[in-house]
GROMACS .gro file of C-alpha atoms in nm:
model
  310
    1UNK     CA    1  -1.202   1.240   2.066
    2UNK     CA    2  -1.510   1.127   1.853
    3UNK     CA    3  -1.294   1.177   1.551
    4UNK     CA    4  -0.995   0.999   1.663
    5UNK     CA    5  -1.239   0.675   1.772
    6UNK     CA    6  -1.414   0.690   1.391
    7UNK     CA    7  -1.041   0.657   1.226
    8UNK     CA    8  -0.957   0.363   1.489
    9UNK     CA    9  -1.296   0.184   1.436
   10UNK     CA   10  -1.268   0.248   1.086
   11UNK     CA   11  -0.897   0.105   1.077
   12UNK     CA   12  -1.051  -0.213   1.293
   13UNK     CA   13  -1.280  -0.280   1.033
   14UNK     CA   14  -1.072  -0.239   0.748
   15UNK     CA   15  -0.800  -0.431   0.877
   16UNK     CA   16  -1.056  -0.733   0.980
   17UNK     CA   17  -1.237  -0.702   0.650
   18UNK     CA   18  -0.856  -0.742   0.497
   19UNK     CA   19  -0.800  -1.044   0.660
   20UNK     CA   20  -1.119  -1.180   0.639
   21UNK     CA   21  -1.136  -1.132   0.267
   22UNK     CA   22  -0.755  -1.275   0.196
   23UNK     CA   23  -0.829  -1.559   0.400
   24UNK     CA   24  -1.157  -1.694   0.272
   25UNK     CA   25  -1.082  -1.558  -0.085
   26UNK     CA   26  -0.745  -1.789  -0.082
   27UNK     CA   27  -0.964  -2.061   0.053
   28UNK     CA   28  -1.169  -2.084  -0.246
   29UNK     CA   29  -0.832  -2.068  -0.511
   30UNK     CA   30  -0.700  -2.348  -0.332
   31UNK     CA   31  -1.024  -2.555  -0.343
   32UNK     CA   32  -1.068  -2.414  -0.714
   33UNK     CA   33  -0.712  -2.583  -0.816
   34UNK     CA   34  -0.553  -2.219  -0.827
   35UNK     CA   35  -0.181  -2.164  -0.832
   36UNK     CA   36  -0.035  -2.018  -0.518
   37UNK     CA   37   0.121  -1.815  -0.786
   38UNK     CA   38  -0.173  -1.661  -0.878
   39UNK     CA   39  -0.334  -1.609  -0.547
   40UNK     CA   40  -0.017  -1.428  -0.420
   41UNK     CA   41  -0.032  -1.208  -0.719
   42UNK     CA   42  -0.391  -1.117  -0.702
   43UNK     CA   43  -0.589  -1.223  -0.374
   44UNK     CA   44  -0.282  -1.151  -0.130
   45UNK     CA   45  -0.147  -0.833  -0.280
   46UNK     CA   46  -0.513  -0.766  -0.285
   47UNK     CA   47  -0.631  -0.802   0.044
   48UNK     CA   48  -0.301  -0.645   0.182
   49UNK     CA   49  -0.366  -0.288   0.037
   50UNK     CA   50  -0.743  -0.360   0.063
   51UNK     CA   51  -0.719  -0.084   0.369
   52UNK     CA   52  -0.594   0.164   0.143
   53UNK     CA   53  -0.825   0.055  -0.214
   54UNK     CA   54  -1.097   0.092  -0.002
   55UNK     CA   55  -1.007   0.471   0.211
   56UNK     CA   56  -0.916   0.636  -0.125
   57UNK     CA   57  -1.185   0.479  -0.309
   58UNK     CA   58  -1.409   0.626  -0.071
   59UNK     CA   59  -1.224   0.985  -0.016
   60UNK     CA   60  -1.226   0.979  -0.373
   61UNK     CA   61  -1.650   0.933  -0.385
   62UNK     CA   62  -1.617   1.196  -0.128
   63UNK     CA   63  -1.436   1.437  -0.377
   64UNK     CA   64  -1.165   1.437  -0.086
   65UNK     CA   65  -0.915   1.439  -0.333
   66UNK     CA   66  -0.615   1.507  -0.070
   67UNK     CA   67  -0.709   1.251   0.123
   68UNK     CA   68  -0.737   0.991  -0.167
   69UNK     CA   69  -0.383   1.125  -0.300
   70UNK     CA   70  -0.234   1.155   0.012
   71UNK     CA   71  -0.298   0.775   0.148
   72UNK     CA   72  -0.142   0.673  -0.169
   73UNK     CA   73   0.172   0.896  -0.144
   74UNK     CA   74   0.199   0.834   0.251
   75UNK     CA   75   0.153   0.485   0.221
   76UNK     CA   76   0.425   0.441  -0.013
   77UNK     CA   77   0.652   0.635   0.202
   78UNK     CA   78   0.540   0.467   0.474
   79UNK     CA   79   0.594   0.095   0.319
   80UNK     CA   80   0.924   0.184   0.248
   81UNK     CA   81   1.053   0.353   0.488
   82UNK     CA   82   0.834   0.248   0.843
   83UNK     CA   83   0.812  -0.115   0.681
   84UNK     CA   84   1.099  -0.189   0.575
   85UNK     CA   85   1.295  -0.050   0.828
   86UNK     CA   86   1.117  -0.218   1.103
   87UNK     CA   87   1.170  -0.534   0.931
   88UNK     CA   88   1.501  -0.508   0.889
   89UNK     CA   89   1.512  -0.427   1.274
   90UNK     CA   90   1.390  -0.800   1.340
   91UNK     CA   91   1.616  -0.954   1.053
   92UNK     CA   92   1.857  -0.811   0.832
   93UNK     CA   93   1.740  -0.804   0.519
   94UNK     CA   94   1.953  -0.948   0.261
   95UNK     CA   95   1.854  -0.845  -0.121
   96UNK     CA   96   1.981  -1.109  -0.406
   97UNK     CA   97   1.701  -1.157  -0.636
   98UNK     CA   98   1.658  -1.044  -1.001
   99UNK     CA   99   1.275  -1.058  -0.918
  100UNK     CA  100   1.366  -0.735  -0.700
  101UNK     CA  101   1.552  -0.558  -0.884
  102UNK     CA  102   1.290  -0.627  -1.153
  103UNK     CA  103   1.031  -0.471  -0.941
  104UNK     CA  104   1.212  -0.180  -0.782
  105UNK     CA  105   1.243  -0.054  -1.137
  106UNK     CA  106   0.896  -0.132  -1.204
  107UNK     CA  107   0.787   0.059  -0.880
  108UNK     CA  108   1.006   0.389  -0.943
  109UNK     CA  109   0.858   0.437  -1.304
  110UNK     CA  110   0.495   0.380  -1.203
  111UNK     CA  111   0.556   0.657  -0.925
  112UNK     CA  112   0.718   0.895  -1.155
  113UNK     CA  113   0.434   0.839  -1.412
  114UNK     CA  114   0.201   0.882  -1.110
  115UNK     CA  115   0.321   1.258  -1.003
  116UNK     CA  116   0.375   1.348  -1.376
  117UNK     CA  117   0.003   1.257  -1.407
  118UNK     CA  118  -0.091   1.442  -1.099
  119UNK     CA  119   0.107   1.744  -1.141
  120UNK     CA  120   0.049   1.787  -1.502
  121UNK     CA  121  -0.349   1.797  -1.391
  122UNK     CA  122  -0.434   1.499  -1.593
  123UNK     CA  123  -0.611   1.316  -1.322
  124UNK     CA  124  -0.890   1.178  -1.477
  125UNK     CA  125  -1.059   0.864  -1.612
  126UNK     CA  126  -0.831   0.811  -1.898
  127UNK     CA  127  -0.543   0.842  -1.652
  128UNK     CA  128  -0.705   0.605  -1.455
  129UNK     CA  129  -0.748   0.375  -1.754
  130UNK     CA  130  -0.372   0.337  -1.808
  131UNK     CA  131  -0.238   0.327  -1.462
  132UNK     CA  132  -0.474  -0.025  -1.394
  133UNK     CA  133  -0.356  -0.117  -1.748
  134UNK     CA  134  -0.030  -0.074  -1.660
  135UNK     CA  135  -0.084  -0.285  -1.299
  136UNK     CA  136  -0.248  -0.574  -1.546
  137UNK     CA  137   0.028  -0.589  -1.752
  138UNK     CA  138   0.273  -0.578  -1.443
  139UNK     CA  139   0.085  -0.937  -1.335
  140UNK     CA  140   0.120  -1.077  -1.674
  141UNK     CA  141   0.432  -1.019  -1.679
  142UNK     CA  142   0.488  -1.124  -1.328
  143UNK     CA  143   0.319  -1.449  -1.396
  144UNK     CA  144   0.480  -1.522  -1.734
  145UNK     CA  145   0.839  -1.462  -1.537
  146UNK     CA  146   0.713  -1.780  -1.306
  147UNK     CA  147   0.818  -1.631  -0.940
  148UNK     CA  148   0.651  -1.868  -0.681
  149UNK     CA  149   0.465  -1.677  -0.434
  150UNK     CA  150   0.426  -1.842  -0.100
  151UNK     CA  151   0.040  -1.758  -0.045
  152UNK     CA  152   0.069  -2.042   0.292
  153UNK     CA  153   0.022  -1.773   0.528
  154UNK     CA  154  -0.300  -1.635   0.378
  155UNK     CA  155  -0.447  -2.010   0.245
  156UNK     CA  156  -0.706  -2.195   0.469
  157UNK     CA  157  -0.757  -2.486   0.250
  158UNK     CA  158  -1.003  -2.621   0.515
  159UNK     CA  159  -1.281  -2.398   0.479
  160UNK     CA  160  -1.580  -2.538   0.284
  161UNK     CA  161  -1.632  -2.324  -0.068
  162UNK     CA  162  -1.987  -2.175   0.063
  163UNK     CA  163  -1.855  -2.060   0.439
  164UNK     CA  164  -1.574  -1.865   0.254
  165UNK     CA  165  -1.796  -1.745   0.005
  166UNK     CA  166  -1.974  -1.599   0.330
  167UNK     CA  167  -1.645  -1.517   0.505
  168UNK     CA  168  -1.550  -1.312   0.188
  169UNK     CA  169  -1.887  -1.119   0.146
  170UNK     CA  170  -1.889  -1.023   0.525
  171UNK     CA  171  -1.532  -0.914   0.482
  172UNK     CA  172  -1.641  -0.691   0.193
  173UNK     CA  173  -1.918  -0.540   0.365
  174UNK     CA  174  -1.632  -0.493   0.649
  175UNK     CA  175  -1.430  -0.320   0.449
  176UNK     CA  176  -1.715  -0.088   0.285
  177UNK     CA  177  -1.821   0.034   0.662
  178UNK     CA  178  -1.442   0.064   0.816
  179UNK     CA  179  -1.313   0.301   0.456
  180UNK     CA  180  -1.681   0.464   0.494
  181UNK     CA  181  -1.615   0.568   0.941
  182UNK     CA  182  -1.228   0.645   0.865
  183UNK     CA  183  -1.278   0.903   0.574
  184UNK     CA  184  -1.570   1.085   0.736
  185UNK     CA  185  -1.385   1.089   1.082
  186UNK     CA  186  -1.046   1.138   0.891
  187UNK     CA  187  -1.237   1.435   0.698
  188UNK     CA  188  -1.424   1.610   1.043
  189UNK     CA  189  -1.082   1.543   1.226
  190UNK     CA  190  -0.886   1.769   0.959
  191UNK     CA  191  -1.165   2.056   0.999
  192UNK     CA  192  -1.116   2.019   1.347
  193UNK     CA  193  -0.752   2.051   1.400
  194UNK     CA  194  -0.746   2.316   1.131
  195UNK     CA  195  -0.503   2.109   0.905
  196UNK     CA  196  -0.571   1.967   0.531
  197UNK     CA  197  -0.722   1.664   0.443
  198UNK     CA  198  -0.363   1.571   0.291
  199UNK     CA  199  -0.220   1.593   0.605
  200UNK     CA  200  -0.406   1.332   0.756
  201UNK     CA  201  -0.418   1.124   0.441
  202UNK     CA  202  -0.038   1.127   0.440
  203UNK     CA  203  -0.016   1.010   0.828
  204UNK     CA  204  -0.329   0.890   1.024
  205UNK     CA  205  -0.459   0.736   0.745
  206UNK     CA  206  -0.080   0.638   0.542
  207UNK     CA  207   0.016   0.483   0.861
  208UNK     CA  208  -0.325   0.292   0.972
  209UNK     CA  209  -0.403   0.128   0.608
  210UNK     CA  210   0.005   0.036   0.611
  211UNK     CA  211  -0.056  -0.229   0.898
  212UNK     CA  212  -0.133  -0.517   0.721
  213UNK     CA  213   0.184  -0.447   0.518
  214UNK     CA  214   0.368  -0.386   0.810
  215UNK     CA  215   0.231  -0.703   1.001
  216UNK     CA  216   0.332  -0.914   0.645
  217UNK     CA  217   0.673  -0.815   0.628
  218UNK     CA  218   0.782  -0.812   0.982
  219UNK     CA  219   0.588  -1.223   1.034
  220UNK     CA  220   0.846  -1.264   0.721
  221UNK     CA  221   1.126  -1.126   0.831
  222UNK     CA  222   1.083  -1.282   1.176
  223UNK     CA  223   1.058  -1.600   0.964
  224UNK     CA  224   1.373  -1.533   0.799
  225UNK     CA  225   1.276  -1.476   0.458
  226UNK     CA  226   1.401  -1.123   0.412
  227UNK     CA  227   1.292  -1.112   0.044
  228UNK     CA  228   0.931  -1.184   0.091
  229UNK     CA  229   0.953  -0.886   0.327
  230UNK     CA  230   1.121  -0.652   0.094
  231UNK     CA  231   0.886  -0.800  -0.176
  232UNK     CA  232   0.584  -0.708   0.018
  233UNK     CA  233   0.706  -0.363   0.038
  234UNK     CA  234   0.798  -0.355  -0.297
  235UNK     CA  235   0.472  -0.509  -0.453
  236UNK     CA  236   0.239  -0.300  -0.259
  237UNK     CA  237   0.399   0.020  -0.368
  238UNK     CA  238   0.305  -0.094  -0.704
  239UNK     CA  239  -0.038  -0.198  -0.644
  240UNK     CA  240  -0.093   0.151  -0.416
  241UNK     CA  241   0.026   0.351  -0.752
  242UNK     CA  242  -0.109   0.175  -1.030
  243UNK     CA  243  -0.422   0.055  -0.913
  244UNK     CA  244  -0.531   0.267  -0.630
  245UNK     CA  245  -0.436   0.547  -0.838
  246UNK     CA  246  -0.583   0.426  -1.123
  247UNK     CA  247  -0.882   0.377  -0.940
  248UNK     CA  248  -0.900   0.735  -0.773
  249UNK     CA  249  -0.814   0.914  -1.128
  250UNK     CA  250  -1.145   0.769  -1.229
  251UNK     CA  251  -1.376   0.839  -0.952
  252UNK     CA  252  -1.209   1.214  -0.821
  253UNK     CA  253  -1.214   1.502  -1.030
  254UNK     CA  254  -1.107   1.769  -0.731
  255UNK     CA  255  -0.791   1.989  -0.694
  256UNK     CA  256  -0.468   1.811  -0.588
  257UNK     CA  257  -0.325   1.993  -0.301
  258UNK     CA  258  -0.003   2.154  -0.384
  259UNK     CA  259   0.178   2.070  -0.131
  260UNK     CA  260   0.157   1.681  -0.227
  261UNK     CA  261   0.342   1.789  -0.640
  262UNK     CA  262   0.608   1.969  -0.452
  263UNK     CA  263   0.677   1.771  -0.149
  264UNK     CA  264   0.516   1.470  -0.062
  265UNK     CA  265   0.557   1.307  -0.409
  266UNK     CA  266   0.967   1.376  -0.424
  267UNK     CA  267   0.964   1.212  -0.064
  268UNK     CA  268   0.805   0.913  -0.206
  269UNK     CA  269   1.000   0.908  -0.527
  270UNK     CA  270   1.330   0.948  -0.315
  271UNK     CA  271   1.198   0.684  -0.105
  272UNK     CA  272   1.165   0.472  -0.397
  273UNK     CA  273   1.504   0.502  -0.551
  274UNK     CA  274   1.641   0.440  -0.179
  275UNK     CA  275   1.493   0.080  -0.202
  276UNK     CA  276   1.541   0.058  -0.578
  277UNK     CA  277   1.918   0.180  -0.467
  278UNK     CA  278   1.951  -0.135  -0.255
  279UNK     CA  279   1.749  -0.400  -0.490
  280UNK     CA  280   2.004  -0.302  -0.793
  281UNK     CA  281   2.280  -0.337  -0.584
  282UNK     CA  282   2.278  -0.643  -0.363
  283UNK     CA  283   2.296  -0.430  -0.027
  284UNK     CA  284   2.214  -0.622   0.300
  285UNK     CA  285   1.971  -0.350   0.484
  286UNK     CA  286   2.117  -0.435   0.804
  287UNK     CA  287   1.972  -0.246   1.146
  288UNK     CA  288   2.169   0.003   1.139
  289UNK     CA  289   2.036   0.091   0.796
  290UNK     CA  290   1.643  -0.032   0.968
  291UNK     CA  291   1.728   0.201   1.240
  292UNK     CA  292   1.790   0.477   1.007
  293UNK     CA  293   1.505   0.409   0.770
  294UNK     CA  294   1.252   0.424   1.090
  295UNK     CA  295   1.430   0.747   1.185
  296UNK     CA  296   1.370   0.900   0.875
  297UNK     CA  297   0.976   0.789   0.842
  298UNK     CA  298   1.003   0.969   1.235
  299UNK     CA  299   1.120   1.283   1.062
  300UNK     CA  300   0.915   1.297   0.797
  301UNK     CA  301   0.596   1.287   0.982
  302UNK     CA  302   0.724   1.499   1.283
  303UNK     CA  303   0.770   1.770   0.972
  304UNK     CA  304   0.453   1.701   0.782
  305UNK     CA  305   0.224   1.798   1.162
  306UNK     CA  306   0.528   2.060   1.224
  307UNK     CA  307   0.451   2.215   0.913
  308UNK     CA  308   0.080   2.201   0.933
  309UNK     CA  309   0.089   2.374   1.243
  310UNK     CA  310   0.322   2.611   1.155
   0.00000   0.00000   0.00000
C-alpha cells in the first residue's frame, strides 16, 4: 500500500509540476514576443512528456535501466494505442494532413533506430548524442515547414514575467520530487510483487506519465480538432524516443532487460506503423476503430502482469 501511494503522489506531483511549468513557461514566450509556433514545438511538447523526461531521467540516475526503457517503450504504446483510441471514442478522428503523414514517418524511424540502438547494446552517451540531435533537427525542420501550433490552451498571457518565472521554478522543483517518490516507490513496488522493474515501467509508470497526453488529446478531440489530437500522439512519441532516450543513453549504463528487444519494442514499433498506417492513408479512426485500439492497449497490459506472474 505504501508503494502504490509513492507512485500516485509521485504522479500528482509530476503531473502538477507539468502543468505548472507549461503554463508559466508559455506565459513568459508570449510576453517575450515568441511565436505560438515555437512554444508549441518546444514549451508544450515539453511540459507534456515532462512526466516521463523526468521518471526515466531519474530511473536512469538510479541505474534502473528497465524502468527508464520501459516508460519510454510503454508510453509510446500507450500514446498510441490508450490515447488515441480514447480520443477517437469522443470524436472520430479524421487524418488529412501532410504534416501527419510527415511525422508518422518521422516517428516509426526514430523508434526503429531506438531498438536497433538498444538491442545492438549501444546504449550509451554517443547514442544519446544522436538521438537529441536527431529531435533538434526534427524542430528545425518542423519550424522551417511553418505548421502553426495552437499553444492557446497552455498560454496565460496575463501572468506578470517574475510570478511565472516563480510558477516555473516551483513547477521544476515539482517535477524533481514527484519523478524522485514514483521511481523509488515504482522500484520497492517491483521487489515487492516479485516482478521486474520493466514491468512496471511499461504499465504503472507508461500509463501514469501518459496523462497529460491523454488529457491533451481527448480536450482536442472533444473540441473537434481531431488532428491536434492525433498530433499530440504523434509528437510525443517522437519527443519520448529521441529525447528521453537520448537523454537516458547518456545517464544509464545498466543491462536492458530482454524481454523489452524481443517484445515490448515490436509492440511499440507495430503500434507505430498502425498510426503511421492511418496518417499515410487518409483513414478516419472512427470508434469502432477507438474501441478497438483501447481493446488492444487492454490486452497488452492484461498480458504484460499475466506474463509476469506466470
Amino acid at each position: 500500500m505504501s508503494d502504490g501511494l509513492l507512485i500516485l503522489g509521485g504522479l500528482i506531483l509530476l503531473i502538477a509540476g507539468a502543468e505548472l511549468l507549461v503554463r508559466a513557461s508559455s506565459a513568459v514566450a508570449v510576453r517575450l514576443g515568441v511565436s505560438p509556433l515555437i512554444i508549441g514545438l518546444t514549451i508544450v511538447a515539453f511540459g507534456t512528456s515532462a512526466p516521463e523526461v523526468v521518471a526515466s531521467v531519474m530511473a536512469a540516475l538510479a541505474q534502473s535501466p528497465g524502468i527508464a526503457i520501459g516508460n519510454i517503450v510503454g508510453s509510446n504504446i500507450a500514446n498510441g494505442l490508450l490515447v488515441a483510441g480514447a480520443a477517437a471514442l469522443v470524436m472520430p478522428i479524421a487524418v488529412s494532413t501532410a504534416a501527419l503523414r510527415r511525422d508518422g514517418i518521422v516517428a516509426l524511424g526514430a523508434a526503429v533506430l531506438f531498438w536497433l540502438i538498444c538491442a545492438l547494446g549501444l546504449l550509451n552517451v554517443w547514442a544519446g548524442v544522436v538521438l537529441l540531435a536527431g529531435l533538434v533537427a526534427y524542430i528545425v525542420f518542423a519550424y522551417r515547414s511553418g505548421e502553426a501550433v495552437d499553444a492557446e490552451a497552455a498560454a496565460a498571457p496575463g501572468w506578470p514575467v517574475p510570478a511565472a518565472l516563480l510558477a516555473a521554478v516551483a513547477g521544476i522543483v515539482l517535477l524533481a520530487a514527484g519523478g524522485k517518490i514514483l521511481v523509488d516507490g515504482a522500484v520497492s513496488l517491483a521487489a515487492g510483487l516479485g516482478v521486474s522493474e520493466a514491468v512496471i515501467g511499461l504499465t504503472i509508470i507508461a500509463v501514469g506519465t501518459s496523462l497529460p497526453e491523454l488529457a491533451t488529446s481527448l480536450l482536442a478531440a472533444a473540441r473537434k480538432q481531431s488532428d491536434i489530437a492525433l498530433g499530440n500522439v504523434i509528437g510525443s512519441n517522437i519527443f519520448n524516443v529521441l529525447g528521453i532516450g537520448g537523454l537516458t543513453a547518456m545517464l544509464s549504463s545498466g543491462p536492458i532487460p530482454a524481454r523489452l528487444i524481443m517484445v515490448d519494442f515490436p509492440v511499440m514499433l507495430a503500434t507505430t506503423v498502425l498510426l503511421l498506417g492511418f496518417a499515410v492513408t487518409g483513414r478516419r479512426i472512427g470508434r469502432v476503430e477507438g474501441m478497438l485500439l483501447v481493446a488492444g492497449f487492454g490486452l497488452y497490459t492484461g498480458t504484460v502482469w499475466l506474463q509476469a506472474a506466470g
